mmCIF file of C-alpha atoms in Angstrom:
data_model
loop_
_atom_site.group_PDB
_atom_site.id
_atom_site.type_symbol
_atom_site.label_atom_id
_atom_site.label_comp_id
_atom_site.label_asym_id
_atom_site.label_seq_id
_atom_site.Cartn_x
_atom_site.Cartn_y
_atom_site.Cartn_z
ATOM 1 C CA UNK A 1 6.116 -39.008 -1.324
ATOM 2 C CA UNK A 2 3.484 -36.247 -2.173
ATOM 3 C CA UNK A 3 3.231 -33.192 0.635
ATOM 4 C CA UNK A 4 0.871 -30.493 1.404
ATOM 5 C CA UNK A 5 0.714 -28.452 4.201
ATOM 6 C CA UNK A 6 -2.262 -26.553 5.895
ATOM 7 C CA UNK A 7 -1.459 -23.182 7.028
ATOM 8 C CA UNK A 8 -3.596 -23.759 10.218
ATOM 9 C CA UNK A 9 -3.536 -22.760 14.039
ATOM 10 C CA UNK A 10 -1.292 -25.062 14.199
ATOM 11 C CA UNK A 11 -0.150 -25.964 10.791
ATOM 12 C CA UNK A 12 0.965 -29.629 9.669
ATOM 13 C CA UNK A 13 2.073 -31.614 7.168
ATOM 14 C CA UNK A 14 -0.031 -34.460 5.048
ATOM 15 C CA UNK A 15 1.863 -37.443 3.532
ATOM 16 C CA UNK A 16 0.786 -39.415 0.781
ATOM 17 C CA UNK A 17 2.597 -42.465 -0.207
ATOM 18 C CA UNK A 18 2.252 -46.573 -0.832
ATOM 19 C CA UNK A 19 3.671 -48.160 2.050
ATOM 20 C CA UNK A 20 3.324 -45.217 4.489
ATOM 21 C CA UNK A 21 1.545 -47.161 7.732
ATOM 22 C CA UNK A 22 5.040 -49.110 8.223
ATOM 23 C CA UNK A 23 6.824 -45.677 8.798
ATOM 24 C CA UNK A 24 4.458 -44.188 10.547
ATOM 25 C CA UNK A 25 6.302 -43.932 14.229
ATOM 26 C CA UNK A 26 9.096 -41.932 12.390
ATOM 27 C CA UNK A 27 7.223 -39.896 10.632
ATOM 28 C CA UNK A 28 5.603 -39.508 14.133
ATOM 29 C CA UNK A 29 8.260 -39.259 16.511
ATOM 30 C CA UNK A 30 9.401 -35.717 14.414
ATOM 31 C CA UNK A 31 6.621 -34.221 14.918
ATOM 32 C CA UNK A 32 6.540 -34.792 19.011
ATOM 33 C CA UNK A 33 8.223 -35.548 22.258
ATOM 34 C CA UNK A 34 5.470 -37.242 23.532
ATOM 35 C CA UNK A 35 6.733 -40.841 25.205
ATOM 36 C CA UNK A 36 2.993 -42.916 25.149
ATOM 37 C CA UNK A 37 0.983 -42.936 22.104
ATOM 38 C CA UNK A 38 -2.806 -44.559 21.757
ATOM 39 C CA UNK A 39 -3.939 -45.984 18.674
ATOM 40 C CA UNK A 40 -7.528 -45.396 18.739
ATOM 41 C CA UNK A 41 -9.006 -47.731 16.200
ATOM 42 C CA UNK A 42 -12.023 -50.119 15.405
ATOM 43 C CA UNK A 43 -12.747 -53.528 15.481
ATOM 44 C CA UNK A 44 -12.679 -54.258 11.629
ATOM 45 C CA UNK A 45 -9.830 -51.908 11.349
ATOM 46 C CA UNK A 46 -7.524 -52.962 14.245
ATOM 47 C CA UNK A 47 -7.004 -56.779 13.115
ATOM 48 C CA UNK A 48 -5.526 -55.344 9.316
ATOM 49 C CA UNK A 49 -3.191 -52.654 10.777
ATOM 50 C CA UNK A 50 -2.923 -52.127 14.440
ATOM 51 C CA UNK A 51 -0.072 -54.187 14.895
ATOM 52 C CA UNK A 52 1.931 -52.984 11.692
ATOM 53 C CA UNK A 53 1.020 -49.391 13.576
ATOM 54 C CA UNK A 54 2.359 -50.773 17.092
ATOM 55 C CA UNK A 55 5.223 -52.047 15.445
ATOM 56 C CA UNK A 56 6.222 -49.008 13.726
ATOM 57 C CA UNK A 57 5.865 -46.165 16.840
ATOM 58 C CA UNK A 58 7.414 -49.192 19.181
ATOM 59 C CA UNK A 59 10.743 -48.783 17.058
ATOM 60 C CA UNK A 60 10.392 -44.961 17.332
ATOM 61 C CA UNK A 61 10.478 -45.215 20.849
ATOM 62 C CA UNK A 62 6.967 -44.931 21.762
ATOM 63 C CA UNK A 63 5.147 -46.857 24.387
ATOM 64 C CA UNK A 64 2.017 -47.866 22.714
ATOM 65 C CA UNK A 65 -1.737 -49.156 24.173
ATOM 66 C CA UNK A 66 -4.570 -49.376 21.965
ATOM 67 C CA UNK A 67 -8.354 -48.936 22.510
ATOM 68 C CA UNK A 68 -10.616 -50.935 20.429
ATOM 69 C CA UNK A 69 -14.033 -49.997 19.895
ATOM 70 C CA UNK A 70 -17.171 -51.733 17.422
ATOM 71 C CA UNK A 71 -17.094 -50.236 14.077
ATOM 72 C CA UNK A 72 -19.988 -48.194 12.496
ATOM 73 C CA UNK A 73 -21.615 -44.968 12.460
ATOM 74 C CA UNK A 74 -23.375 -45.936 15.748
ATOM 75 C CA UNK A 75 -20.348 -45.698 17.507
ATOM 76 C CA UNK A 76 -19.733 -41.841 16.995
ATOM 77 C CA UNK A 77 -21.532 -41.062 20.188
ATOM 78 C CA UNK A 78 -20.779 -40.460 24.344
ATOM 79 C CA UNK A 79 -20.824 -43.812 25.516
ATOM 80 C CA UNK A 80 -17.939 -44.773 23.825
ATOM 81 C CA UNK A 81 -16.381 -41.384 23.962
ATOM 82 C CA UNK A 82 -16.833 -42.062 27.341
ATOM 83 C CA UNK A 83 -15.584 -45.111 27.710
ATOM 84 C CA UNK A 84 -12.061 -43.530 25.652
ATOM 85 C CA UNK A 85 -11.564 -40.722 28.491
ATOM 86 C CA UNK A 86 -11.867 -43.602 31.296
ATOM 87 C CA UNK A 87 -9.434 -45.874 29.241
ATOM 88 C CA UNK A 88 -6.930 -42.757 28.928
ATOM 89 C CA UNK A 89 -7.095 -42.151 32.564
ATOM 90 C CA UNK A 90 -6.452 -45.426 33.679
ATOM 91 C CA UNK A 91 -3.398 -45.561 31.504
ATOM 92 C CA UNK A 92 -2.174 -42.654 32.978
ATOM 93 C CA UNK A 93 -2.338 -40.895 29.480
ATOM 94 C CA UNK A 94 -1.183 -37.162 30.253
ATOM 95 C CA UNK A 95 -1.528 -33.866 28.008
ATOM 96 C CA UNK A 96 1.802 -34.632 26.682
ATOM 97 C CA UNK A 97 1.231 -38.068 24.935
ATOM 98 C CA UNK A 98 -0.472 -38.064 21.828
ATOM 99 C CA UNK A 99 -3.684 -40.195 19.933
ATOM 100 C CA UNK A 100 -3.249 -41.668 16.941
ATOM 101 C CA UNK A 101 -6.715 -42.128 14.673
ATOM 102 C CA UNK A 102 -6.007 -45.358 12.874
ATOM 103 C CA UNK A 103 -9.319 -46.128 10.941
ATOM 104 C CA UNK A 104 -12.087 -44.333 8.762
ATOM 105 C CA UNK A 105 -13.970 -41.668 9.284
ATOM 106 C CA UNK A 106 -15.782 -42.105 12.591
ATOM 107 C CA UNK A 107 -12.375 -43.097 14.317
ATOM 108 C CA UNK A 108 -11.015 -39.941 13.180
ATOM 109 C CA UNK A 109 -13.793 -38.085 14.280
ATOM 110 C CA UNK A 110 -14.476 -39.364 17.862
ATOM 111 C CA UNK A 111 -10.333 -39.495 17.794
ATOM 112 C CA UNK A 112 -10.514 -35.749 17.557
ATOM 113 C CA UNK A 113 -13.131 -34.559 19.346
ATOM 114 C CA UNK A 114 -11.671 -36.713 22.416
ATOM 115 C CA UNK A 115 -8.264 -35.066 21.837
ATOM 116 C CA UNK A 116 -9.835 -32.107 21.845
ATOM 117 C CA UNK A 117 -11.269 -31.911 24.964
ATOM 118 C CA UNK A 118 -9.263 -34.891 26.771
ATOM 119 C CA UNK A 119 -7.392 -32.563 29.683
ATOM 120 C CA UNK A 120 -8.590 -29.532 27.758
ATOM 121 C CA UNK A 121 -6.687 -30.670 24.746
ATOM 122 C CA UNK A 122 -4.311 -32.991 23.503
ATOM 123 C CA UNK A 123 -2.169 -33.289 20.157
ATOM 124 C CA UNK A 124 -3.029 -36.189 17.644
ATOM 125 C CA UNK A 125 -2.407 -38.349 14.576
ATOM 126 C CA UNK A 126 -4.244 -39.426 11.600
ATOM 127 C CA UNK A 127 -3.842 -42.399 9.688
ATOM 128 C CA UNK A 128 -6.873 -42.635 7.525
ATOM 129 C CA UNK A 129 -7.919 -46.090 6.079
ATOM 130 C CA UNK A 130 -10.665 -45.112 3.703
ATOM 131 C CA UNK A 131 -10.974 -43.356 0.785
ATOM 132 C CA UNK A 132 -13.388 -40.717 1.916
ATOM 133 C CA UNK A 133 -11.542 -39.975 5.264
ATOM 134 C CA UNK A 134 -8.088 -39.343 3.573
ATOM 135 C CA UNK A 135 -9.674 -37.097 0.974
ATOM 136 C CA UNK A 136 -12.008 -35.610 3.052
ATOM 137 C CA UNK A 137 -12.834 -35.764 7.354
ATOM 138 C CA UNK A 138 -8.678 -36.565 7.952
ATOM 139 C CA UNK A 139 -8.205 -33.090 7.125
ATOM 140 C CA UNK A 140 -9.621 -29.708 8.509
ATOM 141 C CA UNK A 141 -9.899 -30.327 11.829
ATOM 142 C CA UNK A 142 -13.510 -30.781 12.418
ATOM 143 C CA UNK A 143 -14.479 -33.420 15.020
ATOM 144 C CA UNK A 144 -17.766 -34.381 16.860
ATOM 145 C CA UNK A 145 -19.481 -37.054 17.984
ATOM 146 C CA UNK A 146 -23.302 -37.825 17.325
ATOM 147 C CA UNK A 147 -26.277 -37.202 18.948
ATOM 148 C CA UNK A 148 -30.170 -39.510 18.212
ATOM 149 C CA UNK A 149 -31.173 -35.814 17.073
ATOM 150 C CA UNK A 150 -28.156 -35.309 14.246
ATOM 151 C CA UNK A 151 -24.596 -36.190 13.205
ATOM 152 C CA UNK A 152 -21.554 -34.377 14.655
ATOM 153 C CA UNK A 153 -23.913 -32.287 16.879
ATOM 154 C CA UNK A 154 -21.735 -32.378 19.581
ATOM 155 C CA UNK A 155 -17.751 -30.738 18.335
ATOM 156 C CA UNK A 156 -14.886 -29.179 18.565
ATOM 157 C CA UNK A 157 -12.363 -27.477 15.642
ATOM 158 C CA UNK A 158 -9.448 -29.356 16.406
ATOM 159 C CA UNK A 159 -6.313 -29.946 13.839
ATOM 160 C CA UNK A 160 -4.361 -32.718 13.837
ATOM 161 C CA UNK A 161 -0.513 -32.782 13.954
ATOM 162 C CA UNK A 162 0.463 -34.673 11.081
ATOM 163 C CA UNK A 163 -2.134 -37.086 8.835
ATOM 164 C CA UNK A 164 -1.082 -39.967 7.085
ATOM 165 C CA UNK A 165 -2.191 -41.521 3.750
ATOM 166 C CA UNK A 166 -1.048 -44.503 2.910
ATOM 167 C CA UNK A 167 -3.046 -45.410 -0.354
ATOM 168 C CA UNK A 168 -2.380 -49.310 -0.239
ATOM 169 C CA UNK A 169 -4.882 -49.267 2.738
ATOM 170 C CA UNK A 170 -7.681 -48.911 0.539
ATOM 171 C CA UNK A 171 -6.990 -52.338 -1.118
ATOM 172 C CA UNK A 172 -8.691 -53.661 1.858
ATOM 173 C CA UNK A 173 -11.881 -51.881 1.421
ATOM 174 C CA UNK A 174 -14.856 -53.650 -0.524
ATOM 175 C CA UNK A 175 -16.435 -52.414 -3.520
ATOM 176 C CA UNK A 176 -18.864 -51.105 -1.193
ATOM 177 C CA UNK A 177 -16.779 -48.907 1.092
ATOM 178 C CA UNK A 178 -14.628 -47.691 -1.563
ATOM 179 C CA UNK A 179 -17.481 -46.125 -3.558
ATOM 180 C CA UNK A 180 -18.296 -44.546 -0.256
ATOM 181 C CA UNK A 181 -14.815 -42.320 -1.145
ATOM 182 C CA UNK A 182 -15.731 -41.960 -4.239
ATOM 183 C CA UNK A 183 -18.919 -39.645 -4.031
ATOM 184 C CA UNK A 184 -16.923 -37.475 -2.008
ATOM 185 C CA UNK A 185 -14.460 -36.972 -4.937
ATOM 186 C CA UNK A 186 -17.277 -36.455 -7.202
ATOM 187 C CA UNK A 187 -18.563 -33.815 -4.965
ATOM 188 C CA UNK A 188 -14.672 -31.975 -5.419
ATOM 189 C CA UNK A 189 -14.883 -32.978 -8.836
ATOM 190 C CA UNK A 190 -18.648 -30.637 -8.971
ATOM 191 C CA UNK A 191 -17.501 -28.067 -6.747
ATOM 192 C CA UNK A 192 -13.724 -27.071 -7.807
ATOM 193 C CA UNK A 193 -12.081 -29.312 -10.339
ATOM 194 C CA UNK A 194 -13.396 -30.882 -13.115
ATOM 195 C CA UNK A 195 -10.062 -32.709 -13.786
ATOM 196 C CA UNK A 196 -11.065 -35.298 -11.037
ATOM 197 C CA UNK A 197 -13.909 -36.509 -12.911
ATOM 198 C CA UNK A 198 -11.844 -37.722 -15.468
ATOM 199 C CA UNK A 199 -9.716 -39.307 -13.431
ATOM 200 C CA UNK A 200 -12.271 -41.376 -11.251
ATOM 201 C CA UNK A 201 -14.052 -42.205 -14.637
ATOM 202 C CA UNK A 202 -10.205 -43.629 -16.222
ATOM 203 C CA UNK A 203 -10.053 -45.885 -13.251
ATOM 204 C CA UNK A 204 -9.918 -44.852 -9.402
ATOM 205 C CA UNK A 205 -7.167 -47.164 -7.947
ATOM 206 C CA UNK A 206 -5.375 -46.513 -11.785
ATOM 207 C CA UNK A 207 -5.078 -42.954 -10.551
ATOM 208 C CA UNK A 208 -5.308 -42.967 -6.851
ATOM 209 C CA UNK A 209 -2.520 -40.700 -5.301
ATOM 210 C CA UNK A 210 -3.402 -38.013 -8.035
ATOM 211 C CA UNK A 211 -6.736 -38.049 -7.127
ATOM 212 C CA UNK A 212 -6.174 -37.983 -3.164
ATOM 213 C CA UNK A 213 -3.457 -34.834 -3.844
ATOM 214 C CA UNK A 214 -5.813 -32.835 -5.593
ATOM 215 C CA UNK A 215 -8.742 -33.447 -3.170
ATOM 216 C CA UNK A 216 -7.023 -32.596 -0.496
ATOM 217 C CA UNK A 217 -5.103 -29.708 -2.283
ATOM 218 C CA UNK A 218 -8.998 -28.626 -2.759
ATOM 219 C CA UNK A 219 -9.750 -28.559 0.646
ATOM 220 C CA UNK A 220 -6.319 -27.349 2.385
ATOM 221 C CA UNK A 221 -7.029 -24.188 0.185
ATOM 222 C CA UNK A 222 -10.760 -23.735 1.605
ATOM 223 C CA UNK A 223 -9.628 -24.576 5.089
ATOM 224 C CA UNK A 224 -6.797 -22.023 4.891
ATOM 225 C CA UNK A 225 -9.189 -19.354 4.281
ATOM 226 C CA UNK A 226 -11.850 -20.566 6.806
ATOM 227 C CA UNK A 227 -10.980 -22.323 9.105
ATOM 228 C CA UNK A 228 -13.777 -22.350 10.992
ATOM 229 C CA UNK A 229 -16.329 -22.982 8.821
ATOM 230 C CA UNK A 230 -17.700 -19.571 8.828
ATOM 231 C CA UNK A 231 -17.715 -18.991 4.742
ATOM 232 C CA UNK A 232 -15.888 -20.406 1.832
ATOM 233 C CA UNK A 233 -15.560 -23.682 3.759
ATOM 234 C CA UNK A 234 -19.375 -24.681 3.762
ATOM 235 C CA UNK A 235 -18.478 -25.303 -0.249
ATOM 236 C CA UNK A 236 -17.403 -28.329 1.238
ATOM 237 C CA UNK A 237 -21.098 -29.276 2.171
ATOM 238 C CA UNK A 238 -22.506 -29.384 -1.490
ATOM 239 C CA UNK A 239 -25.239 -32.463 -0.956
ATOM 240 C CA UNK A 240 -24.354 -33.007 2.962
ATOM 241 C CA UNK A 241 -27.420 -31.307 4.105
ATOM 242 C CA UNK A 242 -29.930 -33.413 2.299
ATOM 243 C CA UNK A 243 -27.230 -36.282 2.923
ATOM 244 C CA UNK A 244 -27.338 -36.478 6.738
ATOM 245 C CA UNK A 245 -31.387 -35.813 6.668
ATOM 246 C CA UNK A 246 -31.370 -39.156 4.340
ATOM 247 C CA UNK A 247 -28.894 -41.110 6.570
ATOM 248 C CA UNK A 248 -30.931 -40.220 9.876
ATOM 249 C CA UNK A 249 -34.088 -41.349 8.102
ATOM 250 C CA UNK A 250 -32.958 -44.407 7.070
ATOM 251 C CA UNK A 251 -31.047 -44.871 10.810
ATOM 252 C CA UNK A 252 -27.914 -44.780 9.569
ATOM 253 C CA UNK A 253 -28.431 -48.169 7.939
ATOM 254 C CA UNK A 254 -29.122 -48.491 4.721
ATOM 255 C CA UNK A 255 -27.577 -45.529 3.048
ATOM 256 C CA UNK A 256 -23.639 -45.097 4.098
ATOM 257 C CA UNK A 257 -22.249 -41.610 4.091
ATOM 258 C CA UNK A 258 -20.852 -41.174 0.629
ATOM 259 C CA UNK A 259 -23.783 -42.674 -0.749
ATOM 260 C CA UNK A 260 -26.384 -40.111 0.850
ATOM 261 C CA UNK A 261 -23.800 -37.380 -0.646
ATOM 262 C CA UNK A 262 -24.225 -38.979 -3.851
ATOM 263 C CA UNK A 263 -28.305 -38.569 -3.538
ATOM 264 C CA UNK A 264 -27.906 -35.075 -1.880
ATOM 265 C CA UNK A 265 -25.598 -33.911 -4.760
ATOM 266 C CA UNK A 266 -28.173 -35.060 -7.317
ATOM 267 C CA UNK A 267 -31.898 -33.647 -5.173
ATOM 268 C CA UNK A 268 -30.028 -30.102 -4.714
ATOM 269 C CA UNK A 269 -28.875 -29.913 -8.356
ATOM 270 C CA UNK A 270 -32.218 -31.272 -10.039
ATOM 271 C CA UNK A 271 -33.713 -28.491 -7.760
ATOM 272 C CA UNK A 272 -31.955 -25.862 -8.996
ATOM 273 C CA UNK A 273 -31.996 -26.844 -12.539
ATOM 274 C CA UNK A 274 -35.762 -26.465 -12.090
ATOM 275 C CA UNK A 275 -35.063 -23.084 -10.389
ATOM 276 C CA UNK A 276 -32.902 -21.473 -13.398
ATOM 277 C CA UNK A 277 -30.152 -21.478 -10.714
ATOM 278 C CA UNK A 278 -28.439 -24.636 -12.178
ATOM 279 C CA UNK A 279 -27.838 -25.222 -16.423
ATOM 280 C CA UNK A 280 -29.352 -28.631 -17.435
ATOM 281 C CA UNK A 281 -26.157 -30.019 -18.738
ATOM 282 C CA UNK A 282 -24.242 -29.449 -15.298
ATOM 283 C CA UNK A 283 -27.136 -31.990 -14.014
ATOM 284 C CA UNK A 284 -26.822 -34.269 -16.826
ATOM 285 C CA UNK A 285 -22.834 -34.389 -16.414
ATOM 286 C CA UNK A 286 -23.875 -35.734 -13.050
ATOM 287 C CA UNK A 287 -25.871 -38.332 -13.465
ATOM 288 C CA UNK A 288 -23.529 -39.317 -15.996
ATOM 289 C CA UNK A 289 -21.217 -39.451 -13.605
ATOM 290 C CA UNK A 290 -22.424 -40.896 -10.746
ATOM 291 C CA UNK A 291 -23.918 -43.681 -12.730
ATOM 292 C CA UNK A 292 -20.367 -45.126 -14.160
ATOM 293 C CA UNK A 293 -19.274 -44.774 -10.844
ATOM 294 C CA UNK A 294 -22.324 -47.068 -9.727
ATOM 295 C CA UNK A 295 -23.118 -44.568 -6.915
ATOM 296 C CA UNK A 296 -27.040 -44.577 -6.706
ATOM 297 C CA UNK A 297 -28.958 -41.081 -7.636
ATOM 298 C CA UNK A 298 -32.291 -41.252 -5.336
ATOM 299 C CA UNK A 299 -33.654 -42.998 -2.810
ATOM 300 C CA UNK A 300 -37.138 -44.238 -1.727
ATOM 301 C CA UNK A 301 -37.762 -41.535 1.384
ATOM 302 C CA UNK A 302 -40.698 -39.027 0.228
ATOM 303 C CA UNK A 303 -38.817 -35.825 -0.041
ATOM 304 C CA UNK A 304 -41.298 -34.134 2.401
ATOM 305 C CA UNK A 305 -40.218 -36.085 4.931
ATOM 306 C CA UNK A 306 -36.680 -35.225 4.190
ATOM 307 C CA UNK A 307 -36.601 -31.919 4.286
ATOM 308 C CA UNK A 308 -37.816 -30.800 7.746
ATOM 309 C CA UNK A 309 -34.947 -33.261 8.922
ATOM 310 C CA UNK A 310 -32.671 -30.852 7.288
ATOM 311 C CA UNK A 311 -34.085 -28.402 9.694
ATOM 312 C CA UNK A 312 -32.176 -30.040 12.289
ATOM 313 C CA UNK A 313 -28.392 -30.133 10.456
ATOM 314 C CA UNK A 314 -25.973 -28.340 12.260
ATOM 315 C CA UNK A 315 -25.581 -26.034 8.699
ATOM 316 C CA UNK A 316 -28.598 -24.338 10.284
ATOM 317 C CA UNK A 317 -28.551 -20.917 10.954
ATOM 318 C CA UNK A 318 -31.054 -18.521 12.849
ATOM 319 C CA UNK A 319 -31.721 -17.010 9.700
ATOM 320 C CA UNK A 320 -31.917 -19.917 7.675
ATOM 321 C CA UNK A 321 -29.955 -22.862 6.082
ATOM 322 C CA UNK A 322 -27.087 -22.329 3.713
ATOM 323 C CA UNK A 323 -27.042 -24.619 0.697
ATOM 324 C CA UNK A 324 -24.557 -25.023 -2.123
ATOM 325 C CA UNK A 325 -25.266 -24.848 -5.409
ATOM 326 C CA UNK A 326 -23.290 -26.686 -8.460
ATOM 327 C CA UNK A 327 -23.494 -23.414 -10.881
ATOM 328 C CA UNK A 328 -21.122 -25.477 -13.191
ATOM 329 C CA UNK A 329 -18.937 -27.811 -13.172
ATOM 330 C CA UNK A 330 -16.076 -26.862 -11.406
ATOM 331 C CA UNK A 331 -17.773 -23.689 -10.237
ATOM 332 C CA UNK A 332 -20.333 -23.408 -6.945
ATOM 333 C CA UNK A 333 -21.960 -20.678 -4.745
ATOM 334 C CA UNK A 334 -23.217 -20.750 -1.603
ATOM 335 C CA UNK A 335 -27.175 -19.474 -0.972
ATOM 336 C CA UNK A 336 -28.830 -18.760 2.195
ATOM 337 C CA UNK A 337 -32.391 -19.325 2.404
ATOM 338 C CA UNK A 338 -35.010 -18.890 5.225
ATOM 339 C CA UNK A 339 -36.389 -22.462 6.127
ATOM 340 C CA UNK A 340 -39.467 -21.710 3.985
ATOM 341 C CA UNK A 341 -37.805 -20.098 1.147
ATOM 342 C CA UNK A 342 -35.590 -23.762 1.750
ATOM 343 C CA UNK A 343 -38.340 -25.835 1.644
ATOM 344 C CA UNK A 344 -40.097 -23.779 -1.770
ATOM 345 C CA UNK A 345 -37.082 -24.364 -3.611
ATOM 346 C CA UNK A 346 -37.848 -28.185 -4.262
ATOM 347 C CA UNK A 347 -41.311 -27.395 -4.548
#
């Protein structure tokens, strides 16, 4: 079993390893006295592993109930945040029982952000599903829910306990929802460590637990150093920006998450090739890439209309928005622009 361990406030283990989700309640159970754990989980998740989950924390000596809620991005929002604090209360959930996040990246998410503020706080679990939660939201402790305006408008910094990664999850996923993962990697691959695009391109599943270890030994080294999301850790953003503008404009339906990255990754770096900022061949590497991945590069929404939906990302600062730049491959820096100075830059 791989191991890494974020130095956070708290800190806590992440275990990678085939096989993991039946262990789960031990793994668990050391890590807490807690005597009622909730599996918080979706519909399309819940009927693969929610029992194999029960099962598991029932032999560690947990009393389980689960709360089931519909899958998709349009869940991530207060009505069904809502309707997880009622559920809590009227299980008599108390500030020393735990949630467990058993799904993809909008479980863990809404998962979190309830934990955190559930009582003023409670500890939690994840047990990521997907490819781009276990290299990527799973870890870090950011949680929010949406709001119509944005994504993940509405937050709290919140670590989890322990997180979970059982690879053989992911041979569940479709083609679809895999790639999804995948155009997060890339976007390690661009930022810190060019050794990951080899790997995706030699086969993804072929090398999967490398590839998880060294995305999230990426990011427990950027969270270390900033936490909250004050510096380094917006390196970790590289195509979000014009990602969540392009998901909001399509309504969160016909471009998935990893996708818009994918698009995002390839706007911002064709930008600042045409800036000087960016070397040609760092761009060309990407489309490369992206391309044998079959992870599209563009999409049909005029770019003008993009943009001022960027205004509105939660990167957004007073004085401007931050964006990250792909200098090389391997190699980034972070720029802050004034909106106009923003908007110029794709000009």
């Amino acid at each position: 079993m791989r191991t890494l361990t974020i130095q956070t406030s708290p800190s806590y283990n992440i275990f990678i390893q085939k096989g993991l989700l039946s262990k789960a309640g031990e793994h668990i159970r050391d890590i807490t006295t807690a005597k009622t754990a909730v599996i918080v989980t979706d519909d399309a998740v819940a009927p693969l592993y929610a029992k194999t989950v029960q099962k598991s924390l029932q032999n560690a000596g947990f009393f389980v109930e689960t709360f089931v809620f519909p899958h998709g991005e349009e869940s991530k929002c207060h009505k069904v945040l809502i309707a997880l604090y009622d559920f809590l209360l009227q299980k008599g959930v108390t500030r020393s029982d735990l949630l467990v996040a058993l799904g993809g990246g909008v479980v863990g998410d809404l998962t979190g952000f309830a934990a955190a503020s559930y009582m003023r706080g409670i500890d939690f679990v994840m047990i990521p599903t997907t490819l781009l939660s276990q290299v990527d939201s799973s870890v870090g402790g950011k949680t929010a829910v949406n709001l119509q305006e944005g994504k993940n408008i509405v937050g709290a910094f919140w670590q989890p306990r322990l997180v979970l990664c059982d690879p053989d999850t992911l041979l569940s996923l479709s083609e679809d929802i895999l790639k999804d993962g995948v155009a997060e990697c890339v976007k390690y691959g661009f930022i810190r460590d060019e050794k990951i695009l080899d790997l995706l391109l030699d086969g993804v599943m072929k090398n999967i637990e490398e590839i998880i270890t060294r995305c999230i030994a990426i990011k427990k080294q950027v969270v270390e150093r900033d936490e909250h999301d004050h510096g380094e850790r917006m390196i970790l953003n590289f195509g979000h920006t014009l990602a969540h503008a392009i998901e909001r404009y399509y309504h969160y339906q016909t471009y998935t998450h990893g996708k818009a990255v994918a698009i995002g990754m390839v706007y911002i770096t064709r930008a600042a090739v045409k800036q000087g900022a960016t070397p040609k061949e760092t761009f060309d590497k990407m489309l490369a890439v992206l391309a044998a991945l079959g992870l599209p590069t563009s999409c049909d929404a005029p770019l003008e209309e993009l943009l001022p939906l960027c205004a509105r990302d939660k990167k957004r600062e007073t004085s401007g928005i931050n964006i990250i730049l792909a200098k090389q491959v391997g190699q980034c820096e972070i720029v802050k622009k004034p909106l106009n100075e923003f908007y110029a830059f794709f000009q």
